[in-house]
Amino acid sequence: MADPLAPSGNAAYDAMLTAAAALRQRRDQPTKPLIRVDLTTSSVAAGADGLLGELRREAAARGIDCEIITVGTLGFSFAQPTVEVHLPGKQPVVYGPVLAGTTSAFLRQAVLGEEADADSAPALGVRPSGSTMRAPASAQDGGAQEGVPSLHEHPFWRPQERRLMEWMGVIDPDDIEEAISVGRYAGLARAMSLEPIAICDLVESSGIGGRGGAGFPAGRKWKFLLGSPGPIKYIVLNADEGDPGAYVNRVLMESDPHLVLEGMAIAGRATEASHGFIYIRDEYPLAVERMLQAIAQAEAKGLLSDGRPGSGGALGAETIQIRVVQGAGSYVCGEETGLIASVEGLRGMPKIRPPFPAERGVFGKPSNVNNTETFANAPLALVHGADWYREAGTESDPGSKMFSISGSLQRSGIVELPFGFPMNELMMTMGGGPSAGHTVKGIQPGGPLGGILGADDIGLALERPPFTERGVLLGSGGLILFDERACPVDLAYYFAQFCEIESCGRCTTCHGGSQRMVEILHRIIQGGGREGDLEQLGVLDDTMQNANCIHGQFTPYAIRGISRHFGEELREHLVGKRCRARSCAGLIEYEITDPLHPDLETAAELDSSGTLLRGSDGQWSLSGRGAEEFGVLPEVAPEAIAVRDRFAVAAQADESGRDVAADLAVAGGA
Amino acid sequence: MDRNQIDSLLADLPREQGQLLPALHRVQHELGWLPREVFAPVAKHLKITEAQVYGPATYYAEFRISPPPERLVTWCSGPTCRVLGGDKVLRIMEAELGCELGGNSADGKTGLWLGQCNGSCERAPQVWVDGRVVGPLSLADSVRLARRIKAGEDVAPAPQGAVQIESTAVQVKAYHGAAGDDTGGHSASSAGER
């Protein structure tokens, strides 16, 4: 790999690098305690903003001479808020969670070196100062320090291939000086000496594929736009990231916005585009602000055009001007033609392709849409070269990929791994497996359109081909592990409902099809399943393949995955009216088995429905089934009750599978 | 709201359809919602029809055409929350607050709205009280939280000395207004509206 801090041959850039060197030195080898506070959406959800204020006040009150800065995230979402303390002459130590109200003890322990007490935050590990891209050459380099092990021994950290995430959680995302000090815009500087077609060739030979999930070679896509007539051409960055449970783009923008901008500027030069749009979903206000801040700083440095002729030419040729467009809550705007419509100020409804955006995109002009992570990979190829880029990953998917893992996991968070990494190692070793006492039931990859995998597929390699073979999508990098408490049929209903709500309404096949799918699945989870339902769902699936865009076409992926991996459970719902996860409220009922159990007292306090009644003998009883109106009962009084199948008798009476819905309604007292 | 207020809000926005989302975001940021009366001045400023404003304003989930309640409970509808019992949290919120998802409580003070995953899934299942994440929630927590909200208690105060995330970088006015070059009638010059 090349050293991004080596002279680039671009005098203007090298001068910027030299000017930033002192800052890098100060941050990598501080002369007074340096405290880095992770300030991102995840850490703020855990109170990091309050913690930051508290740390500042506490340090001032104690007269501790230290520097407190805010940074992006290292990825330890499970341990938020995380704080890193770098003492002079030592290696930085990452702590988390550091809870508000414990900062006094924390500063005594982490900065003043006093004995840890009960209040103290746990140390996650020692992070060798500087780049996080490579593991230390020797144990001493990244080794333990005063009883705290190296981060490289932490299961969540050890296997990572931190290329995009190299400086995330280390540098201040609101400071372009620090971004430059770690080599941001070095790729752009190198691009200045290359012809546009040579940049496209380099990106193509590195094998950067579209990170939104399709994997289409970015270099080839850029060539389409380069070949389109100008002078007005647009580069569009898709940061709509609508897949719930996937948040790698958010982390990228919040933690290293200049990497994203640099990638766009390179794409701009490679395609001779005139302008860039960054389309960010409305749910990411902090990412919007960080990107706006970063653009303003890059414009001030002349690294991006501010719209005035001749601006943005600090490194040589003029660069593109970039504008942020904030979305407004529409999932289909993640589809590129829907996104383009939204940028134009229209309803975000996808259009039929062709014409492709490279021909007629934003405002009818040639355009190129790529995912945030795709753009962020471009600087890597420019700085380190195509051969280095291909050292990680697989033949079909070169390079690395960021993943967000969540669900029933010990350790949720953001990681970066080479493509091809085994999923079970990610979920079971790095993520620590399901929550205590539970077992893996399945995995939901790639968002609502991504389908569902069973527990037996957990060993899949994280690259596109094995996922595609199983009819699921690796998607943009969200992986959700669920355990035996989750009902796969309910999940199918849930995803159908999501797709119905988010259908743009253009094709009847999509909005009507998903609506019908919701109706059938809802009936099934309520105990009204009919024998013909599976065939009906199959017909809907076939029909929806005629929808204009992938929203409609992929909506049936969830139910397909359920049929494939959880077919038995689906039939149990359908025929036996039974939910083995005991999750579908319409199929279960509660029964009090210990009417004098003290936990029922607590339960009664939480019962607003009047379901739990106490007789004159002090015994508790239920006035109804309880499952729908009083879901809290099994959680607070598990030993006092039993959860039963509502339709157990009927299910036993009818194993033949004929339509028993009417009989069941009577049997269930409905 | 008067017309001048809208006009001055939009004064520096180029007059074109492409500025509709930024324009609506600005108005909603200022007023909290999009009253019917704002469509005409927005349309006039952007030189489009009122229907061209109304369509997108009602298409996108985040644009609100009714006034927001005093307190807002946003229920995260994401799949991570779902597999960890998010649907049960919703049923509790609906029962305790006395309204369906998308509606307001009987006294009109508290709204229960659907939210799309913001990627803080390590705290699933969760709700956002006035924009602040509260989670992970057990079902018992959910009942207690809803009751405190109903009683008007401050359940998720911005911590003391908090950095206002909403405003950390908003002072970036530098890109407003810089004159556009010829972009075929669709200037991309005013980067970054909020």
PDB file of N, CA and C in Angstrom, chain A residues 163-164 203 206-218 221 238 241 243 246 248-249 252 369-378 380 389-390 392-394 396-403 416-419 446 464 474-478:
ATOM      1  N   ARG A 163     -10.459   0.017   6.143  1.00  0.00           N
ATOM      2  CA  ARG A 163      -9.986   0.861   5.057  1.00  0.00           C
ATOM      3  C   ARG A 163     -10.747   2.181   5.034  1.00  0.00           C
ATOM      4  N   LEU A 164     -12.062   2.075   4.862  1.00  0.00           N
ATOM      5  CA  LEU A 164     -12.891   3.284   4.913  1.00  0.00           C
ATOM      6  C   LEU A 164     -12.935   3.817   6.342  1.00  0.00           C
ATOM      7  N   VAL A 203     -10.469   3.033 -11.514  1.00  0.00           N
ATOM      8  CA  VAL A 203     -11.575   2.632 -10.642  1.00  0.00           C
ATOM      9  C   VAL A 203     -12.167   1.312 -11.132  1.00  0.00           C
ATOM     10  N   SER A 206      -9.750  -1.549 -10.313  1.00  0.00           N
ATOM     11  CA  SER A 206      -9.721  -1.879  -8.887  1.00  0.00           C
ATOM     12  C   SER A 206     -10.925  -2.750  -8.533  1.00  0.00           C
ATOM     13  N   GLY A 207     -11.975  -2.678  -9.343  1.00  0.00           N
ATOM     14  CA  GLY A 207     -13.125  -3.551  -9.119  1.00  0.00           C
ATOM     15  C   GLY A 207     -14.133  -3.014  -8.123  1.00  0.00           C
ATOM     16  N   ILE A 208     -14.092  -1.700  -7.866  1.00  0.00           N
ATOM     17  CA  ILE A 208     -15.079  -1.126  -6.943  1.00  0.00           C
ATOM     18  C   ILE A 208     -16.479  -1.353  -7.501  1.00  0.00           C
ATOM     19  N   GLY A 209     -17.300  -2.050  -6.747  1.00  0.00           N
ATOM     20  CA  GLY A 209     -18.669  -2.319  -7.176  1.00  0.00           C
ATOM     21  C   GLY A 209     -19.642  -1.473  -6.384  1.00  0.00           C
ATOM     22  N   GLY A 210     -20.827  -1.278  -6.927  1.00  0.00           N
ATOM     23  CA  GLY A 210     -21.839  -0.469  -6.262  1.00  0.00           C
ATOM     24  C   GLY A 210     -22.187  -1.050  -4.908  1.00  0.00           C
ATOM     25  N   ARG A 211     -22.044  -0.253  -3.865  1.00  0.00           N
ATOM     26  CA  ARG A 211     -22.239  -0.745  -2.510  1.00  0.00           C
ATOM     27  C   ARG A 211     -23.687  -0.686  -2.045  1.00  0.00           C
ATOM     28  N   GLY A 212     -24.567  -0.186  -2.909  1.00  0.00           N
ATOM     29  CA  GLY A 212     -25.975  -0.204  -2.545  1.00  0.00           C
ATOM     30  C   GLY A 212     -26.526  -1.619  -2.564  1.00  0.00           C
ATOM     31  N   GLY A 213     -25.770  -2.547  -3.180  1.00  0.00           N
ATOM     32  CA  GLY A 213     -26.194  -3.932  -3.214  1.00  0.00           C
ATOM     33  C   GLY A 213     -26.074  -4.544  -4.603  1.00  0.00           C
ATOM     34  N   ALA A 214     -26.171  -3.717  -5.645  1.00  0.00           N
ATOM     35  CA  ALA A 214     -26.171  -4.268  -6.999  1.00  0.00           C
ATOM     36  C   ALA A 214     -24.769  -4.681  -7.433  1.00  0.00           C
ATOM     37  N   GLY A 215     -23.757  -4.014  -6.909  1.00  0.00           N
ATOM     38  CA  GLY A 215     -22.383  -4.404  -7.218  1.00  0.00           C
ATOM     39  C   GLY A 215     -21.927  -4.024  -8.613  1.00  0.00           C
ATOM     40  N   PHE A 216     -22.697  -3.197  -9.309  1.00  0.00           N
ATOM     41  CA  PHE A 216     -22.309  -2.826 -10.671  1.00  0.00           C
ATOM     42  C   PHE A 216     -20.991  -2.043 -10.637  1.00  0.00           C
ATOM     43  N   PRO A 217     -20.033  -2.386 -11.539  1.00  0.00           N
ATOM     44  CA  PRO A 217     -18.721  -1.731 -11.497  1.00  0.00           C
ATOM     45  C   PRO A 217     -18.827  -0.202 -11.623  1.00  0.00           C
ATOM     46  N   ALA A 218     -18.323   0.493 -10.604  1.00  0.00           N
ATOM     47  CA  ALA A 218     -18.446   1.948 -10.578  1.00  0.00           C
ATOM     48  C   ALA A 218     -17.708   2.584 -11.754  1.00  0.00           C
ATOM     49  N   LYS A 221     -19.746   2.483 -14.841  1.00  0.00           N
ATOM     50  CA  LYS A 221     -20.860   3.432 -14.754  1.00  0.00           C
ATOM     51  C   LYS A 221     -20.357   4.860 -14.999  1.00  0.00           C
ATOM     52  N   ASN A 238     -26.144   8.878  -3.388  1.00  0.00           N
ATOM     53  CA  ASN A 238     -27.338   8.327  -2.755  1.00  0.00           C
ATOM     54  C   ASN A 238     -27.045   8.016  -1.287  1.00  0.00           C
ATOM     55  N   GLU A 241     -30.284   5.728   2.120  1.00  0.00           N
ATOM     56  CA  GLU A 241     -30.168   4.610   3.077  1.00  0.00           C
ATOM     57  C   GLU A 241     -31.467   4.320   3.826  1.00  0.00           C
ATOM     58  N   ASP A 243     -33.059   1.463   4.007  1.00  0.00           N
ATOM     59  CA  ASP A 243     -33.218   0.142   4.595  1.00  0.00           C
ATOM     60  C   ASP A 243     -33.111   0.252   6.109  1.00  0.00           C
ATOM     61  N   ALA A 246     -29.978  -0.751   8.507  1.00  0.00           N
ATOM     62  CA  ALA A 246     -28.705  -0.512   7.824  1.00  0.00           C
ATOM     63  C   ALA A 246     -28.332   0.945   8.041  1.00  0.00           C
ATOM     64  N   VAL A 248     -24.716   2.164   7.566  1.00  0.00           N
ATOM     65  CA  VAL A 248     -23.296   2.397   7.290  1.00  0.00           C
ATOM     66  C   VAL A 248     -23.077   3.762   6.643  1.00  0.00           C
ATOM     67  N   ASN A 249     -24.003   4.211   5.792  1.00  0.00           N
ATOM     68  CA  ASN A 249     -23.824   5.515   5.162  1.00  0.00           C
ATOM     69  C   ASN A 249     -23.873   6.634   6.196  1.00  0.00           C
ATOM     70  N   LEU A 252     -20.584   6.737   7.920  1.00  0.00           N
ATOM     71  CA  LEU A 252     -19.569   7.323   7.047  1.00  0.00           C
ATOM     72  C   LEU A 252     -19.650   8.851   7.050  1.00  0.00           C
ATOM     73  N   VAL A 369     -25.665   8.066 -10.505  1.00  0.00           N
ATOM     74  CA  VAL A 369     -26.008   7.898  -9.096  1.00  0.00           C
ATOM     75  C   VAL A 369     -25.193   6.748  -8.524  1.00  0.00           C
ATOM     76  N   ASN A 370     -24.497   7.005  -7.431  1.00  0.00           N
ATOM     77  CA  ASN A 370     -23.804   5.942  -6.707  1.00  0.00           C
ATOM     78  C   ASN A 370     -24.123   6.051  -5.232  1.00  0.00           C
ATOM     79  N   ASN A 371     -23.960   4.930  -4.545  1.00  0.00           N
ATOM     80  CA  ASN A 371     -24.135   4.899  -3.097  1.00  0.00           C
ATOM     81  C   ASN A 371     -22.985   5.650  -2.398  1.00  0.00           C
ATOM     82  N   THR A 372     -23.252   6.135  -1.213  1.00  0.00           N
ATOM     83  CA  THR A 372     -22.247   6.854  -0.420  1.00  0.00           C
ATOM     84  C   THR A 372     -20.950   6.057  -0.289  1.00  0.00           C
ATOM     85  N   GLU A 373     -21.098   4.786   0.063  1.00  0.00           N
ATOM     86  CA  GLU A 373     -19.920   3.960   0.319  1.00  0.00           C
ATOM     87  C   GLU A 373     -19.136   3.718  -0.976  1.00  0.00           C
ATOM     88  N   THR A 374     -19.825   3.657  -2.103  1.00  0.00           N
ATOM     89  CA  THR A 374     -19.143   3.474  -3.386  1.00  0.00           C
ATOM     90  C   THR A 374     -18.199   4.644  -3.640  1.00  0.00           C
ATOM     91  N   PHE A 375     -18.725   5.868  -3.485  1.00  0.00           N
ATOM     92  CA  PHE A 375     -17.877   7.051  -3.688  1.00  0.00           C
ATOM     93  C   PHE A 375     -16.696   7.039  -2.718  1.00  0.00           C
ATOM     94  N   ALA A 376     -16.957   6.652  -1.468  1.00  0.00           N
ATOM     95  CA  ALA A 376     -15.907   6.705  -0.446  1.00  0.00           C
ATOM     96  C   ALA A 376     -14.766   5.744  -0.757  1.00  0.00           C
ATOM     97  N   ASN A 377     -15.022   4.747  -1.597  1.00  0.00           N
ATOM     98  CA  ASN A 377     -13.963   3.803  -1.961  1.00  0.00           C
ATOM     99  C   ASN A 377     -13.006   4.365  -3.016  1.00  0.00           C
ATOM    100  N   ALA A 378     -13.474   5.330  -3.786  1.00  0.00           N
ATOM    101  CA  ALA A 378     -12.657   5.837  -4.892  1.00  0.00           C
ATOM    102  C   ALA A 378     -11.298   6.392  -4.436  1.00  0.00           C
ATOM    103  N   LEU A 380      -9.463   5.472  -2.081  1.00  0.00           N
ATOM    104  CA  LEU A 380      -8.574   4.351  -1.741  1.00  0.00           C
ATOM    105  C   LEU A 380      -7.862   3.846  -2.988  1.00  0.00           C
ATOM    106  N   TYR A 389      -5.997  -2.475  -3.829  1.00  0.00           N
ATOM    107  CA  TYR A 389      -7.434  -2.492  -3.553  1.00  0.00           C
ATOM    108  C   TYR A 389      -7.968  -3.918  -3.600  1.00  0.00           C
ATOM    109  N   ARG A 390      -7.467  -4.696  -4.588  1.00  0.00           N
ATOM    110  CA  ARG A 390      -7.953  -6.061  -4.783  1.00  0.00           C
ATOM    111  C   ARG A 390      -7.361  -7.064  -3.788  1.00  0.00           C
ATOM    112  N   ALA A 392      -7.832  -7.186  -0.746  1.00  0.00           N
ATOM    113  CA  ALA A 392      -8.932  -7.610   0.139  1.00  0.00           C
ATOM    114  C   ALA A 392     -10.116  -8.004  -0.722  1.00  0.00           C
ATOM    115  N   GLY A 393     -10.955  -8.872  -0.174  1.00  0.00           N
ATOM    116  CA  GLY A 393     -12.177  -9.216  -0.872  1.00  0.00           C
ATOM    117  C   GLY A 393     -12.036 -10.422  -1.766  1.00  0.00           C
ATOM    118  N   THR A 394     -13.024 -10.594  -2.637  1.00  0.00           N
ATOM    119  CA  THR A 394     -13.096 -11.788  -3.470  1.00  0.00           C
ATOM    120  C   THR A 394     -13.081 -11.382  -4.943  1.00  0.00           C
ATOM    121  N   SER A 396     -15.455 -11.785  -7.130  1.00  0.00           N
ATOM    122  CA  SER A 396     -16.701 -11.119  -7.539  1.00  0.00           C
ATOM    123  C   SER A 396     -16.891  -9.782  -6.826  1.00  0.00           C
ATOM    124  N   ASP A 397     -16.345  -9.666  -5.632  1.00  0.00           N
ATOM    125  CA  ASP A 397     -16.507  -8.438  -4.852  1.00  0.00           C
ATOM    126  C   ASP A 397     -15.180  -8.020  -4.230  1.00  0.00           C
ATOM    127  N   PRO A 398     -14.366  -7.306  -4.993  1.00  0.00           N
ATOM    128  CA  PRO A 398     -13.078  -6.874  -4.437  1.00  0.00           C
ATOM    129  C   PRO A 398     -13.263  -5.805  -3.356  1.00  0.00           C
ATOM    130  N   GLY A 399     -12.311  -5.741  -2.454  1.00  0.00           N
ATOM    131  CA  GLY A 399     -12.308  -4.688  -1.445  1.00  0.00           C
ATOM    132  C   GLY A 399     -13.005  -5.093  -0.158  1.00  0.00           C
ATOM    133  N   SER A 400     -13.373  -4.074   0.598  1.00  0.00           N
ATOM    134  CA  SER A 400     -13.975  -4.304   1.909  1.00  0.00           C
ATOM    135  C   SER A 400     -15.384  -3.747   1.918  1.00  0.00           C
ATOM    136  N   LYS A 401     -16.116  -4.090   2.967  1.00  0.00           N
ATOM    137  CA  LYS A 401     -17.501  -3.632   3.085  1.00  0.00           C
ATOM    138  C   LYS A 401     -17.796  -3.316   4.541  1.00  0.00           C
ATOM    139  N   MET A 402     -18.496  -2.225   4.724  1.00  0.00           N
ATOM    140  CA  MET A 402     -18.945  -1.915   6.078  1.00  0.00           C
ATOM    141  C   MET A 402     -20.282  -2.621   6.330  1.00  0.00           C
ATOM    142  N   PHE A 403     -20.421  -3.148   7.533  1.00  0.00           N
ATOM    143  CA  PHE A 403     -21.673  -3.808   7.914  1.00  0.00           C
ATOM    144  C   PHE A 403     -22.186  -3.218   9.217  1.00  0.00           C
ATOM    145  N   GLU A 416     -15.962  -3.102   9.567  1.00  0.00           N
ATOM    146  CA  GLU A 416     -15.573  -3.171   8.165  1.00  0.00           C
ATOM    147  C   GLU A 416     -14.772  -4.452   7.969  1.00  0.00           C
ATOM    148  N   LEU A 417     -15.168  -5.220   6.974  1.00  0.00           N
ATOM    149  CA  LEU A 417     -14.565  -6.534   6.744  1.00  0.00           C
ATOM    150  C   LEU A 417     -14.284  -6.721   5.267  1.00  0.00           C
ATOM    151  N   PRO A 418     -13.303  -7.591   4.955  1.00  0.00           N
ATOM    152  CA  PRO A 418     -13.123  -7.905   3.545  1.00  0.00           C
ATOM    153  C   PRO A 418     -14.350  -8.672   3.046  1.00  0.00           C
ATOM    154  N   PHE A 419     -14.756  -8.434   1.826  1.00  0.00           N
ATOM    155  CA  PHE A 419     -15.811  -9.250   1.221  1.00  0.00           C
ATOM    156  C   PHE A 419     -15.391 -10.709   1.319  1.00  0.00           C
ATOM    157  N   GLY A 446     -29.976  -7.125   4.116  1.00  0.00           N
ATOM    158  CA  GLY A 446     -30.336  -6.316   2.951  1.00  0.00           C
ATOM    159  C   GLY A 446     -31.626  -5.539   2.992  1.00  0.00           C
ATOM    160  N   ARG A 464     -21.652 -11.169  -2.713  1.00  0.00           N
ATOM    161  CA  ARG A 464     -22.961 -11.241  -3.355  1.00  0.00           C
ATOM    162  C   ARG A 464     -23.374 -12.636  -3.836  1.00  0.00           C
ATOM    163  N   LEU A 474     -27.497  -9.238  -0.306  1.00  0.00           N
ATOM    164  CA  LEU A 474     -26.552  -8.773   0.706  1.00  0.00           C
ATOM    165  C   LEU A 474     -26.833  -7.301   0.982  1.00  0.00           C
ATOM    166  N   GLY A 475     -27.271  -6.615  -0.061  1.00  0.00           N
ATOM    167  CA  GLY A 475     -27.750  -5.244   0.112  1.00  0.00           C
ATOM    168  C   GLY A 475     -26.666  -4.280   0.532  1.00  0.00           C
ATOM    169  N   SER A 476     -27.076  -3.281   1.290  1.00  0.00           N
ATOM    170  CA  SER A 476     -26.149  -2.211   1.618  1.00  0.00           C
ATOM    171  C   SER A 476     -25.409  -2.468   2.920  1.00  0.00           C
ATOM    172  N   GLY A 477     -25.622  -3.606   3.566  1.00  0.00           N
ATOM    173  CA  GLY A 477     -24.766  -3.962   4.692  1.00  0.00           C
ATOM    174  C   GLY A 477     -25.434  -4.080   6.049  1.00  0.00           C
ATOM    175  N   GLY A 478     -26.758  -4.032   6.090  1.00  0.00           N
ATOM    176  CA  GLY A 478     -27.442  -4.230   7.368  1.00  0.00           C
ATOM    177  C   GLY A 478     -27.729  -5.702   7.577  1.00  0.00           C
TER     178      GLY A 478
END
